[in-house]
Coordinates of C-alpha atoms and ligand atoms in Angstrom, one line a residue:
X1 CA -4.5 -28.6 12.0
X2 CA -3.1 -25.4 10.5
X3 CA -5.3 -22.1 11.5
X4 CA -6.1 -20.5 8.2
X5 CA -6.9 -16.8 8.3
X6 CA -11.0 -15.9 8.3
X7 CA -13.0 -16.2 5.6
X8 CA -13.6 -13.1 3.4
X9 CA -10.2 -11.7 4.2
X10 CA -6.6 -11.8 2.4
X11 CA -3.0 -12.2 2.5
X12 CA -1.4 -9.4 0.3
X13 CA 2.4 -11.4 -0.1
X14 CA 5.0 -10.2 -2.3
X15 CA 5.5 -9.4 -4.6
X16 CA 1.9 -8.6 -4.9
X17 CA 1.9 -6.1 -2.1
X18 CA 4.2 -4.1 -4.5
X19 CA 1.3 -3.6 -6.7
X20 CA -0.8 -2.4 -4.0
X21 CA 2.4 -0.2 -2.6
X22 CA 2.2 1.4 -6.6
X23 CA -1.4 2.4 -6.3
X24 CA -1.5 4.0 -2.8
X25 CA 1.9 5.9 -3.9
X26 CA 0.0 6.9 -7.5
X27 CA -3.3 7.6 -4.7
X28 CA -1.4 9.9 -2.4
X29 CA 0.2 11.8 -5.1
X30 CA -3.3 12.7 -6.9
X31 CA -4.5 13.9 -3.4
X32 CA -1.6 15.8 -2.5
X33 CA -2.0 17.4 -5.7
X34 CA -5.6 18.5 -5.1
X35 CA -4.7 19.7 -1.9
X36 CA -5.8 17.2 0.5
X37 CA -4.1 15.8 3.7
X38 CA -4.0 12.4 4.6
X39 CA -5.8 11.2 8.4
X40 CA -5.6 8.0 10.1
X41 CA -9.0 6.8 12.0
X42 CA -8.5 4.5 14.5
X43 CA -9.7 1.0 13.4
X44 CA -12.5 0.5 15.6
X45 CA -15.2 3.1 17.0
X46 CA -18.0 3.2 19.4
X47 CA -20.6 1.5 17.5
X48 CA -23.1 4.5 18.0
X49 CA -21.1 6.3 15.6
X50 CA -22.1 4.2 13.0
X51 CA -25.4 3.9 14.5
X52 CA -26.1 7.4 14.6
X53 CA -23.9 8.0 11.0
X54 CA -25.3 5.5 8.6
X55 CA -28.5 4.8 9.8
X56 CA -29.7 1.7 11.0
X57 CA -31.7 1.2 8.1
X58 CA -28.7 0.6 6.1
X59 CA -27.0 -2.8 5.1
X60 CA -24.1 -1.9 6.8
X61 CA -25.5 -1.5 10.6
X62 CA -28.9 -3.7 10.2
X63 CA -26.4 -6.5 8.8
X64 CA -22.8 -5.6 8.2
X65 CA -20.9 -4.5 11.1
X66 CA -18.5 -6.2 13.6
X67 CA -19.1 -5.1 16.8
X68 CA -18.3 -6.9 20.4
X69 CA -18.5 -5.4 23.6
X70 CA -15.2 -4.7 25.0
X71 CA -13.4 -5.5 28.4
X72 CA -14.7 -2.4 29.7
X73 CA -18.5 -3.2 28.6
X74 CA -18.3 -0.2 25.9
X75 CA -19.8 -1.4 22.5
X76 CA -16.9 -1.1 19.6
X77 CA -17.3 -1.6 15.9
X78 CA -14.7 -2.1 13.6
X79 CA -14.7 0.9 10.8
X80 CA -17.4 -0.2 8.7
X81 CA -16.9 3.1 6.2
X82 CA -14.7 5.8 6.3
X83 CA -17.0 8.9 6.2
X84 CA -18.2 8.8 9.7
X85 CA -14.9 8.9 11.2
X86 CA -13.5 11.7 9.3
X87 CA -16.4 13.9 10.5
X88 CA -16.6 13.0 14.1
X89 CA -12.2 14.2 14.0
X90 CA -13.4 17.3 12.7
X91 CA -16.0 17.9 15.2
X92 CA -14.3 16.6 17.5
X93 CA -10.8 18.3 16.7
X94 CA -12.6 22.0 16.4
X95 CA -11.4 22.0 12.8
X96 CA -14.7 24.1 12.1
X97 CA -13.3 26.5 13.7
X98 CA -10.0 26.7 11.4
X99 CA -9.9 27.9 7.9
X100 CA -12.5 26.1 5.2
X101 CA -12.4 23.7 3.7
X102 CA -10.8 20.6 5.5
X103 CA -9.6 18.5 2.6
X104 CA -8.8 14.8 4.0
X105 CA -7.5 11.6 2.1
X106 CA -7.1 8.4 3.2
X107 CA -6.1 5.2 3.0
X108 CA -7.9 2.6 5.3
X109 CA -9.2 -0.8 6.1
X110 CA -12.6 -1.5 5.9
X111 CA -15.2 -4.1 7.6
X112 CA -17.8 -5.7 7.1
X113 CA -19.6 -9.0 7.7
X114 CA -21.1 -9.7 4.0
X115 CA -20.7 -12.9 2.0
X116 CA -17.5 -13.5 0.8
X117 CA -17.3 -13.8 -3.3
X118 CA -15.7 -12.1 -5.9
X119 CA -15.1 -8.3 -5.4
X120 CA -16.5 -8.8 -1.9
X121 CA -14.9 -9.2 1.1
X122 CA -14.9 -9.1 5.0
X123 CA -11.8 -7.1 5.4
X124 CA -11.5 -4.7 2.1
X125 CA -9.8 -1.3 1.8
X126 CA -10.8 1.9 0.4
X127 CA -9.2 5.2 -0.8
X128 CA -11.6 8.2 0.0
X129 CA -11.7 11.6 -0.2
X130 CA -13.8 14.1 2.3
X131 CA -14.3 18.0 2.0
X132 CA -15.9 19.1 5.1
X133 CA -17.2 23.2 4.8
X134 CA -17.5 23.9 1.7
X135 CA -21.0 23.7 0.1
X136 CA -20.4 25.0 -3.5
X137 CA -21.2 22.4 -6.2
X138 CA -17.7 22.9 -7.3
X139 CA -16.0 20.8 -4.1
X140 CA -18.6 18.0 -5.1
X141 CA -16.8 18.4 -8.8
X142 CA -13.6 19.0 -7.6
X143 CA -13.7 15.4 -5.5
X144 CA -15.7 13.6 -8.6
X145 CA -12.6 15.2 -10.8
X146 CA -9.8 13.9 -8.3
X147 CA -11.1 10.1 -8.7
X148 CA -11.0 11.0 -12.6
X149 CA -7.8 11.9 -12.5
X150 CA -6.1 9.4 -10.5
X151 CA -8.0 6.6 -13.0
X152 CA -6.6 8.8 -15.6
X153 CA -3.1 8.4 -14.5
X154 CA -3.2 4.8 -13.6
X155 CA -3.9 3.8 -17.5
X156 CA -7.1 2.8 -16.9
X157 CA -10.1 3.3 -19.6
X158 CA -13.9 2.0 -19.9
X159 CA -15.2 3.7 -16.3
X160 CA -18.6 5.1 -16.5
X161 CA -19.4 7.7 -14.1
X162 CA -22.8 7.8 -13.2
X163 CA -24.0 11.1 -11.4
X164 CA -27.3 12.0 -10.1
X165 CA -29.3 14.2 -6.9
X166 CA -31.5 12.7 -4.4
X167 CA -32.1 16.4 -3.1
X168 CA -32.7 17.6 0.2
X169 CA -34.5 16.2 2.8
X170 CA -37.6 18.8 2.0
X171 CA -37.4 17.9 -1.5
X172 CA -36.4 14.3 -1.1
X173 CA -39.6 13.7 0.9
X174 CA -42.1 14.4 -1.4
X175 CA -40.2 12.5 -4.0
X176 CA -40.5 9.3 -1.4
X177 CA -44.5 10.2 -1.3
X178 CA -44.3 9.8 -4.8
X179 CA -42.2 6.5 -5.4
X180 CA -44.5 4.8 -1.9
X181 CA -47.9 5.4 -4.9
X182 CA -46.0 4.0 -8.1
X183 CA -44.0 0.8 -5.9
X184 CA -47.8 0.2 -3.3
X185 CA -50.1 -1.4 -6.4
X186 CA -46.9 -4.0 -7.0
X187 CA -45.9 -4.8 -3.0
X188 CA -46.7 -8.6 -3.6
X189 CA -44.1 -9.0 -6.8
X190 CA -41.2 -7.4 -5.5
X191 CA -38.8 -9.5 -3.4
X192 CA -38.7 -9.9 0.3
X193 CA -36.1 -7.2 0.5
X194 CA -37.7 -4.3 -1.3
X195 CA -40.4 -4.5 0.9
X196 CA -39.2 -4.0 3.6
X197 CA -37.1 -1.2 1.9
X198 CA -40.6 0.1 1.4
X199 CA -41.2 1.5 4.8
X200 CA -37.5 1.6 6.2
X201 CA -35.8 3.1 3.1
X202 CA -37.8 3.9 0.1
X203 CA -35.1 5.2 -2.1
X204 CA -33.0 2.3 -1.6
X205 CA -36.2 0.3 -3.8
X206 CA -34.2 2.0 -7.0
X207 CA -31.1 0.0 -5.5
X208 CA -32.6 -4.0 -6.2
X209 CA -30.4 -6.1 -8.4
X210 CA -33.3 -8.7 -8.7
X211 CA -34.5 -8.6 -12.6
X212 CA -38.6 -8.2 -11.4
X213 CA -37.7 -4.8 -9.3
X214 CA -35.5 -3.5 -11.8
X215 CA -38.3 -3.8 -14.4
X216 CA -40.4 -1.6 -11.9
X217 CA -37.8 0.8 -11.8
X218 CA -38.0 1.7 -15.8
X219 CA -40.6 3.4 -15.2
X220 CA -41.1 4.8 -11.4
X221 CA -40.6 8.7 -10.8
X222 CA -37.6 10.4 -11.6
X223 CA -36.0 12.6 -8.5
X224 CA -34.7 14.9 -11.2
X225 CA -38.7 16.1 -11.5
X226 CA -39.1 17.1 -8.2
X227 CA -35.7 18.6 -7.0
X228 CA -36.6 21.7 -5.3
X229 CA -34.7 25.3 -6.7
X230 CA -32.0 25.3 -4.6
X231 CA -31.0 21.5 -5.3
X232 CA -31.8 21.9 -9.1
X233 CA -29.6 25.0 -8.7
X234 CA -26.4 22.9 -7.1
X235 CA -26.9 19.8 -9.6
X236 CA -26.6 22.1 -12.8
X237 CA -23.6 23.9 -11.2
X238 CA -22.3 20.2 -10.7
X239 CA -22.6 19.3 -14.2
X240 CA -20.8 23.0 -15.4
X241 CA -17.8 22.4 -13.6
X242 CA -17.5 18.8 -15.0
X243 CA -18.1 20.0 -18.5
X244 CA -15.5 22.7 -18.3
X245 CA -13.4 19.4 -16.5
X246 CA -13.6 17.6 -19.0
X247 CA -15.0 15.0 -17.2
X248 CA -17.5 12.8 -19.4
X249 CA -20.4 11.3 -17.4
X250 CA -24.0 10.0 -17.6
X251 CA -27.1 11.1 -15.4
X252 CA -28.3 8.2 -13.9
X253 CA -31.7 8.5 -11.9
X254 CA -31.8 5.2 -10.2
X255 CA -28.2 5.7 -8.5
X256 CA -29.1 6.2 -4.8
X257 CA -26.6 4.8 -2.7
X258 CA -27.1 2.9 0.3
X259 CA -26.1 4.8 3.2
X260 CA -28.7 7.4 4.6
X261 CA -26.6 10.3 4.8
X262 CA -26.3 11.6 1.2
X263 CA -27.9 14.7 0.2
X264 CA -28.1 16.3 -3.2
X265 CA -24.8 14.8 -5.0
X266 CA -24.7 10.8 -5.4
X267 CA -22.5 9.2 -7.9
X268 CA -20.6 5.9 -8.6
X269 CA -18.1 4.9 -10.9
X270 CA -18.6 1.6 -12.8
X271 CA -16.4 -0.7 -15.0
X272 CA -18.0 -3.7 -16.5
X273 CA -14.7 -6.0 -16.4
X274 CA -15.6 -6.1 -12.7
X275 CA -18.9 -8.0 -13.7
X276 CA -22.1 -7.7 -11.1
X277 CA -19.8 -6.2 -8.2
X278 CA -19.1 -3.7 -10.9
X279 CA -18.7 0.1 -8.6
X280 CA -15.5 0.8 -8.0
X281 CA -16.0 3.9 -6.7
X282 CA -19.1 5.5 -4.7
X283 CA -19.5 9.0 -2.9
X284 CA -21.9 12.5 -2.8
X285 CA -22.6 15.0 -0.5
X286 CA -23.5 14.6 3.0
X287 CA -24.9 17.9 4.7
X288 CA -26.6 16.5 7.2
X289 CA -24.2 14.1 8.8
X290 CA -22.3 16.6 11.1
X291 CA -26.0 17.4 12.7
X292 CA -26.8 14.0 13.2
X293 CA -23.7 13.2 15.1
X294 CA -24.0 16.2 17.2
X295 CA -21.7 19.4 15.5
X296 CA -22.9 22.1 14.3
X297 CA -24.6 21.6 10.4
X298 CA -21.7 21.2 8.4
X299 CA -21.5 20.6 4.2
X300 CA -19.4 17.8 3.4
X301 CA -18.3 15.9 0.2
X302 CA -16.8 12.3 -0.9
X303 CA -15.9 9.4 -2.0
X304 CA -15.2 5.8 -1.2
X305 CA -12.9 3.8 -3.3
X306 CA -12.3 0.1 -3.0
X307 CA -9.1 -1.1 -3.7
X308 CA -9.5 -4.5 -4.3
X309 CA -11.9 -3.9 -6.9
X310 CA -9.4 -0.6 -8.7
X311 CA -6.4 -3.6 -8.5
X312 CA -8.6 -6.0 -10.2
X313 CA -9.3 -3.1 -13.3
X314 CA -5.5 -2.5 -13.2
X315 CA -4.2 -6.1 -13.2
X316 CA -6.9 -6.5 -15.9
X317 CA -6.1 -3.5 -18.1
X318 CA -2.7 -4.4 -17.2
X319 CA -1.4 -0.9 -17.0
X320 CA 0.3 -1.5 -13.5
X321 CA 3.1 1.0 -12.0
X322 CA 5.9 0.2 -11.6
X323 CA 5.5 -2.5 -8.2
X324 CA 8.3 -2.7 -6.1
X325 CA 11.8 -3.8 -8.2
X326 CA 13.9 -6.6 -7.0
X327 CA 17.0 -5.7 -5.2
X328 CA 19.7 -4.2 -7.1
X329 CA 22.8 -6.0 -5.9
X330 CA 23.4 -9.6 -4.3
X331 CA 26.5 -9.7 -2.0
X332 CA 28.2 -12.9 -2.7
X333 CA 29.7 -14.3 0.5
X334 CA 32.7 -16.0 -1.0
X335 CA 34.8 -18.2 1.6
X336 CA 33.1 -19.9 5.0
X337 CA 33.9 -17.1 7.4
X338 CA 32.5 -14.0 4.8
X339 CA 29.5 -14.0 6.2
X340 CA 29.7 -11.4 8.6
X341 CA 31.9 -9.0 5.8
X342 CA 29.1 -9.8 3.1
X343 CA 26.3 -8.3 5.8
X344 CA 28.5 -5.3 6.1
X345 CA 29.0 -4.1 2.6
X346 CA 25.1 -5.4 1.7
X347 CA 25.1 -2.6 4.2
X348 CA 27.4 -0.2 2.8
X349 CA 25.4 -0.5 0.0
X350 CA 22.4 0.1 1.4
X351 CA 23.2 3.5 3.1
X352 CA 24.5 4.3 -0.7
X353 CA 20.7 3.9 -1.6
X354 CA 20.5 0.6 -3.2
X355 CA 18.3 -2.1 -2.6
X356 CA 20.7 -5.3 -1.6
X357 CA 20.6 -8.8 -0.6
X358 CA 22.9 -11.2 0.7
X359 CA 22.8 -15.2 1.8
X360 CA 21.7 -16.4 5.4
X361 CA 21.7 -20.1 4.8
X362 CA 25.6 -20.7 4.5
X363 CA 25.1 -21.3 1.0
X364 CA 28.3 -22.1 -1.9
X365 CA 29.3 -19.2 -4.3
X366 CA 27.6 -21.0 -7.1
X367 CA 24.0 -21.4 -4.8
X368 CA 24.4 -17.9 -3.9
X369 CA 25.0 -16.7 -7.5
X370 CA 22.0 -18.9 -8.4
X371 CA 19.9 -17.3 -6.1
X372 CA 21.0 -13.7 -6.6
X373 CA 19.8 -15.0 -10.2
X374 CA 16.1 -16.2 -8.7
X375 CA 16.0 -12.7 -6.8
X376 CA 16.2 -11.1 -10.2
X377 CA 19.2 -9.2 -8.8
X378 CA 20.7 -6.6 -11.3
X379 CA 24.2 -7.4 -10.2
X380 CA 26.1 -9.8 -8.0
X381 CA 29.1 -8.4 -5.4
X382 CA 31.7 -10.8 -4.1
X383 CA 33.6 -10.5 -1.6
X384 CA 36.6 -13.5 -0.4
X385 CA 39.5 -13.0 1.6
X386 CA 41.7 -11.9 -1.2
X387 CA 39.2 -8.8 -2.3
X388 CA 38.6 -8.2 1.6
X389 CA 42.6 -7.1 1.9
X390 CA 42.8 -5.8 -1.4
X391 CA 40.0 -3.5 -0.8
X392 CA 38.0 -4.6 -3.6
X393 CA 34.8 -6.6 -4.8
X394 CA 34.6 -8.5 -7.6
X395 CA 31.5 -7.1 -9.8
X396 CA 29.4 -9.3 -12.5
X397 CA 26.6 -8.3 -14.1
X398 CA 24.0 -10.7 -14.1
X399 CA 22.5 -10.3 -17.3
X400 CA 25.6 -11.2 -19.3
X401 CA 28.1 -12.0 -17.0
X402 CA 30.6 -9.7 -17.8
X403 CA 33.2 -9.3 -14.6
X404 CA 35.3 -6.8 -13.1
X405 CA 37.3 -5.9 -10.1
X406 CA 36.1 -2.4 -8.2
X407 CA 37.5 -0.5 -5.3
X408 CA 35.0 -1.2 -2.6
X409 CA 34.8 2.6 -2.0
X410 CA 33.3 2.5 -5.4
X411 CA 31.0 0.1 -5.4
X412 CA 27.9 1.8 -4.8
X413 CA 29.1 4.8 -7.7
X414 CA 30.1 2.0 -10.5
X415 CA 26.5 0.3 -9.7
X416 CA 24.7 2.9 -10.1
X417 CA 26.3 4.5 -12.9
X418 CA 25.7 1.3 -15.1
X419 CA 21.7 0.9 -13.3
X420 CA 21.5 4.0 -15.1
Ligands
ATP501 P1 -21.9 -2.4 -2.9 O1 -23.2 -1.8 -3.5 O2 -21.0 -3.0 -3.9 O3 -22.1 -3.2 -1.6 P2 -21.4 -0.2 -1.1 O4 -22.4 0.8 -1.5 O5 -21.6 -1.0 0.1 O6 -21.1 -1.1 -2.4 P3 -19.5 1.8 -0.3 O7 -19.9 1.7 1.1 O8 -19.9 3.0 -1.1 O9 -20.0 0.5 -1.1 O10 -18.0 1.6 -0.5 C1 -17.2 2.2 -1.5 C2 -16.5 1.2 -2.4 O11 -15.9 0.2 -1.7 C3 -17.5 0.4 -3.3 O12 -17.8 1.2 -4.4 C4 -16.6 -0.8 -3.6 O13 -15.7 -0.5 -4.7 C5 -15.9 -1.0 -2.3 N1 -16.5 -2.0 -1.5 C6 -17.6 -1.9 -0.7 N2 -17.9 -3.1 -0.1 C7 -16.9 -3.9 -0.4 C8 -16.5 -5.3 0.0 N3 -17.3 -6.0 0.8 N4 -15.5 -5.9 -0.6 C9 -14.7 -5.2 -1.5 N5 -14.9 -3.9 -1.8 C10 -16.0 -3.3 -1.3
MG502 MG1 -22.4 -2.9 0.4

């Protein structure tokens, strides 16, 4: 029996993986243009990191992880969300130390053991975005306005950003006090989940998908009421910068976001082509974080991206970059014993710049020209015996056929002159 990969994870084949090349280039370029510098987590962590992190009163460590103990007993976890990670390197890289802010991208695979369906996946991937040191509501804009922009120049339209503040933990407590009184009369309606969020994580009650809590919802207590002068102070400065942005976006009082760390800022960006997994992006502020894994207190700032979700609103919207182009030229190996001079000029050509291509099957002139065809090739290059002492390669454009004779030396000049 074949072995299949595991459920809830993909193959990304070509010429797919061109598409997803497009993206991360397009991704990259947005955050080297705000200023940001890309780091690479390693893939698994101690699990305590996530423990500690995200708070074990969150899907993603009650439920989600993959963790194993490891041949040396310690207990790993594969990265389950990129935030963590990036602020035990800057802890544990001194980067506090260093000028402020640190401004990191990146681009990573992440894990986690949910139920495998549309938009959801064991393996997924996420662009994020972390400023660590600055606590100025303008960082929080200045990451919000980054996602913007890179949505912006992908093509895509219809995203809703949806902002809002679960405060501080002073603030944020008396707000739980108050959501505890309006949820306690209705315990015995709500589903199974929401009450245990009751106790464990009150906030996350304005999370439920489930029709009966979202009714509750309508009309619990808003956070927005209760935000204490400093947090009311940062979410207004929040909203200036986005106006003077540009930036359109709603307040939405029942985002909350699942992971424990947030303070102040939470947003997420929705699309509704991407039906009930709809957020495509999530992310806030996250004061308290580098406290709770041991630094010193430490503002910080992001977002998580999922990039399974941002290629399903690009393939949709069909406003796709330019993916990955089909080689450029498809060396012909004309005569049985070409093939080794065929490998050498599709090298020639390749050190030139050009993408080429050229037959390993022992293939006839006419199924190589066929499949230089297939390839969606540009151009074809053959080379026989009589071109090989003349120092020349017979040139046809595929598209056409037109044919001509070139000095090798050439080549690479006359195909790129007419590739324009
Ligand atoms: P959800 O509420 O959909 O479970 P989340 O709050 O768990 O999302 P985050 O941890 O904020 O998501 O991750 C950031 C982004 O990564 C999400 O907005 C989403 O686009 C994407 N994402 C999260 N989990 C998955 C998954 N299992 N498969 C594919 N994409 C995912
Ligand atoms: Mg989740």
């Amino acid at each position: 029996m074949l072995t299949t990969r595991p459920r809830g994870t993909a193959d990304i084949l070509p010429p797919a993986s061109g598409r997803w090349n497009a993206v991360v280039r397009e991704f990259r370029a947005v955050a080297h243009a705000f200023g940001y510098g890309e780091i690479r987590t390693p893939v698994f962590e101690h699990t305590e990191l996530f423990e500690r992190g995200v708070g074990d009163a969150t899907d993603i460590v009650d439920k989600e992880m993959y963790t194993f103990t490891d041949r040396g007993g310690r207990r790993i976890s594969l990265r389950a969300e990129g935030t963590a990670p990036c602020v035990r390197a800057y802890l544990e890289h001194g980067l506090a130390s260093g000028p402020q802010p640190v401004k990191f991208s990146y681009v990573a695979p992440i894990f986690r053991y949910e139920r495998p369906q549309a938009g959801r996946y064991r393996q997924h991937h996420q662009f994020g975005i972390e400023v660590l040191g600055a606590a100025a509501p303008s960082a929080d804009a200045e990451v919000i306005a980054l996602a913007w922009e890179f949505f912006t120049r992908l093509g895509l339209t219809g995203l809703e950003l949806n902002l809002n503040s679960i405060g501080c933990p002073t603030c944020r407590s008396a707000y739980r006090a108050r959501l505890k009184e309006h949820y306690r009369p209705h315990l015995a309606a709500v589903c199974a989940d929401c009450r245990a969020r009751f106790e464990r994580n009150t906030l996350r009650l304005l999370d439920c998908k489930q029709a009966d809590c979202q009714a509750l919802m309508g009309s619990a207590p808003r956070m927005g009421e209760l935000l204490c002068g400093e947090c009311g102070v940062h979410f207004e400065g929040l909203q200036d910068c986005l106006r003077a942005l540009g930036v359109p976006y709603v307040v939405n009082p029942t985002i909350v976001r699942g992971l424990d760390y947030y303070t102040k800022t939470v947003f997420e960006v929705m699309h509704r082509a991407l039906g009930s997994q709809n957020v495509v992006c999530g992310g806030g502020r996250y004061d308290g974080l580098a406290e709770i894994l041991g630094g010193a207190p430490t503002p910080g700032v992001g977002f998580g991206m999922g990039v399974e979700r941002l290629l399903q609103l690009v393939d949709g919207a069909g406003c796709l970059p330019a993916a990955d182009g089909p080689p450029a030229v498809y060396v012909v190996a004309a005569g049985q014993s070409m093939g080794a001079e065929a490998l050498a000029l599709a090298m020639e050509l390749r050190r030139e710049g050009l993408a080429a291509d050229c037959d390993h099957l022992g293939r006839s002139v006419k199924a190589q020209m066929k499949q230089a065809d297939r390839l969606g090739a540009a151009f074809a290059a053959m080379l026989g015996e009589d071109e090989l002492r003349g120092g020349v390669v017979t040139v046809r454009k595929l598209a056409g056929g037109e044919q001509e004779t070139v000095p090798r030396e050439g080549l690479a000049r006359f195909i790129k002159e007419r590739l324009g």
